[in-house]
Amino acid sequence: MEKLVLSGLSTSVFSDAPVELSPAVILAVKLPLIPLFVGGVVVLLAAGFLAVRRGLSSPAYRLRKLSPERITAYRSSGGEQSVEEFAASIAERANEISRVLEEDSSEIRAEMCALGYRRCANDMITLTHRVNEEAPGAPLARRLRMKRARKRAVEALARARESLPPEALRATRQEK
């Protein structure tokens, strides 16, 4: 058994003998430290869990996991979109390709934009098929809206094609 001796504490005014504390008193002094220690460990584990969880859902982590293959393999719900929404989506992506290439036309960016352009071109084929399927049974105003939306998408895709470097669409590094 350990005994804690506190010098300087005395039981009476006239006695200079050190006071010895019993094991029960020592345990009573150490007992509040155990829950504090356990509570501290739990708080540290919870903080670590939240930090890891936040880090895995951060935009920086998702950006590091992004690859050209994942971008081109992603399929939005094109079947659920109307023809006008699908055409607007193609035009928006094509305009973004043009804007990015105007800012910086490095080789890597040109290859990424070429992948995006190919995807837009494939979606343009799908859009044309959808317009051709829906046009015969649609009212005149709807047919005009669909054709106008398709024309806007074609024009945006043509601008994106013009902004691409000539060698960008020949073959990507992965295809060589």
Tab-separated table of N, CA and C in Angstrom, residues 7-83:
chain	number	residue	atom	x	y	z
A	7	SER	N	4.148	16.956	4.005
A	7	SER	CA	4.869	17.699	5.031
A	7	SER	C	4.321	19.113	5.064
A	8	GLY	N	4.320	19.667	6.214
A	8	GLY	CA	3.813	21.018	6.364
A	8	GLY	C	2.396	21.051	6.853
A	9	LEU	N	1.650	19.945	6.704
A	9	LEU	CA	0.291	19.895	7.239
A	9	LEU	C	0.355	19.263	8.622
A	10	SER	N	-0.305	19.840	9.513
A	10	SER	CA	-0.289	19.265	10.856
A	10	SER	C	-1.697	19.205	11.392
A	11	THR	N	-1.873	18.269	12.320
A	11	THR	CA	-3.189	18.079	12.895
A	11	THR	C	-3.463	19.031	14.044
A	12	SER	N	-2.447	19.489	14.643
A	12	SER	CA	-2.657	20.438	15.746
A	12	SER	C	-1.675	21.583	15.605
A	13	VAL	N	-1.867	22.562	16.309
A	13	VAL	CA	-1.032	23.744	16.230
A	13	VAL	C	0.347	23.468	16.788
A	14	PHE	N	0.438	22.590	17.791
A	14	PHE	CA	1.703	22.358	18.478
A	14	PHE	C	2.516	21.236	17.888
A	15	SER	N	1.947	20.474	16.977
A	15	SER	CA	2.655	19.318	16.443
A	15	SER	C	3.291	19.660	15.109
A	16	ASP	N	4.563	19.290	14.920
A	16	ASP	CA	5.245	19.496	13.647
A	16	ASP	C	5.416	18.187	12.880
A	17	ALA	N	4.793	17.134	13.288
A	17	ALA	CA	4.923	15.835	12.634
A	17	ALA	C	4.155	15.851	11.322
A	18	PRO	N	4.716	15.215	10.288
A	18	PRO	CA	4.003	15.162	9.016
A	18	PRO	C	2.749	14.296	9.120
A	19	VAL	N	1.783	14.603	8.262
A	19	VAL	CA	0.509	13.887	8.276
A	19	VAL	C	0.570	12.786	7.232
A	20	GLU	N	0.183	11.575	7.593
A	20	GLU	CA	0.118	10.458	6.659
A	20	GLU	C	-1.335	10.257	6.276
A	21	LEU	N	-1.575	10.134	4.960
A	21	LEU	CA	-2.937	9.950	4.482
A	21	LEU	C	-3.181	8.468	4.246
A	22	SER	N	-4.350	8.021	4.546
A	22	SER	CA	-4.688	6.610	4.381
A	22	SER	C	-4.958	6.316	2.905
A	23	PRO	N	-4.913	5.039	2.518
A	23	PRO	CA	-5.196	4.665	1.123
A	23	PRO	C	-6.583	5.106	0.670
A	24	ALA	N	-7.547	5.153	1.538
A	24	ALA	CA	-8.897	5.575	1.165
A	24	ALA	C	-8.903	7.047	0.762
A	25	VAL	N	-8.138	7.859	1.456
A	25	VAL	CA	-8.065	9.282	1.133
A	25	VAL	C	-7.342	9.472	-0.198
A	26	ILE	N	-6.276	8.688	-0.419
A	26	ILE	CA	-5.535	8.777	-1.684
A	26	ILE	C	-6.440	8.395	-2.853
A	27	LEU	N	-7.228	7.333	-2.722
A	27	LEU	CA	-8.156	6.903	-3.753
A	27	LEU	C	-9.207	7.984	-4.007
A	28	ALA	N	-9.666	8.623	-2.956
A	28	ALA	CA	-10.651	9.681	-3.112
A	28	ALA	C	-10.064	10.874	-3.861
A	29	VAL	N	-8.761	11.110	-3.711
A	29	VAL	CA	-8.110	12.199	-4.433
A	29	VAL	C	-7.912	11.818	-5.897
A	30	LYS	N	-7.564	10.556	-6.203
A	30	LYS	CA	-7.301	10.111	-7.575
A	30	LYS	C	-8.586	9.804	-8.345
A	31	LEU	N	-9.660	9.473	-7.669
A	31	LEU	CA	-10.893	9.046	-8.305
A	31	LEU	C	-11.449	10.056	-9.308
A	32	PRO	N	-11.501	11.357	-9.050
A	32	PRO	CA	-12.021	12.287	-10.062
A	32	PRO	C	-11.143	12.369	-11.303
A	33	LEU	N	-9.904	11.948	-11.232
A	33	LEU	CA	-9.028	12.012	-12.394
A	33	LEU	C	-9.381	10.959	-13.438
A	34	ILE	N	-9.909	9.820	-13.023
A	34	ILE	CA	-10.248	8.735	-13.955
A	34	ILE	C	-11.363	9.168	-14.912
A	35	PRO	N	-12.498	9.693	-14.431
A	35	PRO	CA	-13.527	10.142	-15.389
A	35	PRO	C	-13.040	11.279	-16.284
A	36	LEU	N	-12.199	12.141	-15.753
A	36	LEU	CA	-11.657	13.217	-16.584
A	36	LEU	C	-10.789	12.654	-17.700
A	37	PHE	N	-9.985	11.647	-17.395
A	37	PHE	CA	-9.137	11.014	-18.396
A	37	PHE	C	-9.993	10.326	-19.464
A	38	VAL	N	-10.997	9.554	-19.042
A	38	VAL	CA	-11.875	8.852	-19.984
A	38	VAL	C	-12.643	9.862	-20.831
A	39	GLY	N	-13.128	10.920	-20.206
A	39	GLY	CA	-13.844	11.960	-20.952
A	39	GLY	C	-12.946	12.625	-21.983
A	40	GLY	N	-11.702	12.866	-21.632
A	40	GLY	CA	-10.763	13.469	-22.572
A	40	GLY	C	-10.494	12.576	-23.763
A	41	VAL	N	-10.351	11.280	-23.511
A	41	VAL	CA	-10.121	10.330	-24.605
A	41	VAL	C	-11.338	10.292	-25.532
A	42	VAL	N	-12.538	10.284	-24.963
A	42	VAL	CA	-13.757	10.255	-25.784
A	42	VAL	C	-13.858	11.524	-26.633
A	43	VAL	N	-13.554	12.659	-26.048
A	43	VAL	CA	-13.606	13.916	-26.795
A	43	VAL	C	-12.583	13.903	-27.932
A	44	LEU	N	-11.389	13.413	-27.679
A	44	LEU	CA	-10.372	13.348	-28.734
A	44	LEU	C	-10.780	12.402	-29.859
A	45	LEU	N	-11.358	11.255	-29.511
A	45	LEU	CA	-11.824	10.320	-30.537
A	45	LEU	C	-12.949	10.927	-31.367
A	46	ALA	N	-13.884	11.599	-30.734
A	46	ALA	CA	-14.987	12.235	-31.456
A	46	ALA	C	-14.469	13.332	-32.375
A	47	ALA	N	-13.543	14.135	-31.889
A	47	ALA	CA	-12.977	15.201	-32.720
A	47	ALA	C	-12.223	14.607	-33.911
A	48	GLY	N	-11.482	13.538	-33.691
A	48	GLY	CA	-10.771	12.874	-34.788
A	48	GLY	C	-11.725	12.314	-35.825
A	49	PHE	N	-12.812	11.685	-35.357
A	49	PHE	CA	-13.813	11.135	-36.270
A	49	PHE	C	-14.431	12.238	-37.121
A	50	LEU	N	-14.809	13.340	-36.488
A	50	LEU	CA	-15.426	14.442	-37.227
A	50	LEU	C	-14.443	15.066	-38.223
A	51	ALA	N	-13.182	15.162	-37.846
A	51	ALA	CA	-12.180	15.734	-38.753
A	51	ALA	C	-11.979	14.839	-39.976
A	52	VAL	N	-11.903	13.541	-39.761
A	52	VAL	CA	-11.724	12.603	-40.886
A	52	VAL	C	-12.963	12.622	-41.772
A	53	ARG	N	-14.132	12.621	-41.162
A	53	ARG	CA	-15.373	12.629	-41.934
A	53	ARG	C	-15.483	13.899	-42.773
A	54	ARG	N	-15.132	15.026	-42.177
A	54	ARG	CA	-15.180	16.283	-42.908
A	54	ARG	C	-14.150	16.299	-44.031
A	55	GLY	N	-12.980	15.747	-43.767
A	55	GLY	CA	-11.936	15.713	-44.790
A	55	GLY	C	-12.322	14.858	-45.979
A	56	LEU	N	-13.020	13.743	-45.737
A	56	LEU	CA	-13.409	12.863	-46.837
A	56	LEU	C	-14.543	13.439	-47.672
A	57	SER	N	-15.319	14.342	-47.091
A	57	SER	CA	-16.405	14.936	-47.865
A	57	SER	C	-16.048	16.328	-48.358
A	58	SER	N	-14.811	16.723	-48.210
A	58	SER	CA	-14.413	18.060	-48.631
A	58	SER	C	-14.264	18.127	-50.153
A	59	PRO	N	-14.460	19.297	-50.716
A	59	PRO	CA	-14.292	19.439	-52.166
A	59	PRO	C	-12.865	19.112	-52.620
A	60	ALA	N	-11.879	19.411	-51.798
A	60	ALA	CA	-10.489	19.130	-52.183
A	60	ALA	C	-10.268	17.622	-52.323
A	61	TYR	N	-10.819	16.834	-51.414
A	61	TYR	CA	-10.672	15.380	-51.487
A	61	TYR	C	-11.404	14.837	-52.717
A	62	ARG	N	-12.611	15.333	-52.955
A	62	ARG	CA	-13.358	14.861	-54.124
A	62	ARG	C	-12.669	15.266	-55.416
A	63	LEU	N	-12.034	16.429	-55.429
A	63	LEU	CA	-11.320	16.869	-56.618
A	63	LEU	C	-10.114	15.981	-56.898
A	64	ARG	N	-9.423	15.530	-55.826
A	64	ARG	CA	-8.277	14.633	-56.030
A	64	ARG	C	-8.715	13.288	-56.590
A	65	LYS	N	-9.929	12.844	-56.273
A	65	LYS	CA	-10.416	11.562	-56.757
A	65	LYS	C	-11.006	11.657	-58.163
A	66	LEU	N	-11.132	12.873	-58.691
A	66	LEU	CA	-11.720	13.077	-59.999
A	66	LEU	C	-10.730	12.722	-61.100
A	67	SER	N	-11.202	12.060	-62.112
A	67	SER	CA	-10.347	11.703	-63.241
A	67	SER	C	-11.135	11.914	-64.532
A	68	PRO	N	-10.448	12.014	-65.650
A	68	PRO	CA	-11.171	12.182	-66.918
A	68	PRO	C	-12.135	11.031	-67.202
A	69	GLU	N	-11.756	9.826	-66.830
A	69	GLU	CA	-12.625	8.671	-67.063
A	69	GLU	C	-13.913	8.780	-66.256
A	70	ARG	N	-13.796	9.242	-65.006
A	70	ARG	CA	-14.988	9.390	-64.169
A	70	ARG	C	-15.883	10.511	-64.689
A	71	ILE	N	-15.272	11.558	-65.215
A	71	ILE	CA	-16.072	12.667	-65.743
A	71	ILE	C	-16.862	12.207	-66.957
A	72	THR	N	-16.210	11.534	-67.885
A	72	THR	CA	-16.901	11.128	-69.101
A	72	THR	C	-17.851	9.957	-68.866
A	73	ALA	N	-17.600	9.155	-67.840
A	73	ALA	CA	-18.489	8.027	-67.556
A	73	ALA	C	-19.753	8.463	-66.833
A	74	TYR	N	-19.726	9.657	-66.232
A	74	TYR	CA	-20.888	10.132	-65.485
A	74	TYR	C	-22.021	10.409	-66.450
A	75	ARG	N	-23.154	9.850	-66.158
A	75	ARG	CA	-24.337	10.086	-66.975
A	75	ARG	C	-25.392	10.738	-66.107
A	76	SER	N	-25.769	11.936	-66.479
A	76	SER	CA	-26.875	12.561	-65.765
A	76	SER	C	-28.168	11.948	-66.292
A	77	SER	N	-29.222	12.262	-65.640
A	77	SER	CA	-30.498	11.684	-66.047
A	77	SER	C	-31.015	12.416	-67.284
A	78	GLY	N	-30.399	12.148	-68.429
A	78	GLY	CA	-30.784	12.801	-69.675
A	78	GLY	C	-32.172	12.407	-70.135
A	79	GLY	N	-32.628	11.211	-69.778
A	79	GLY	CA	-33.951	10.759	-70.154
A	79	GLY	C	-35.041	11.490	-69.394
A	80	GLU	N	-34.730	12.000	-68.221
A	80	GLU	CA	-35.726	12.702	-67.416
A	80	GLU	C	-35.797	14.175	-67.778
A	81	GLN	N	-34.776	14.706	-68.440
A	81	GLN	CA	-34.769	16.113	-68.828
A	81	GLN	C	-35.605	16.306	-70.084
A	82	SER	N	-36.186	17.498	-70.187
A	82	SER	CA	-36.871	17.816	-71.431
A	82	SER	C	-35.819	18.098	-72.498
A	83	VAL	N	-36.254	18.151	-73.726
A	83	VAL	CA	-35.337	18.402	-74.833
A	83	VAL	C	-34.670	19.766	-74.645
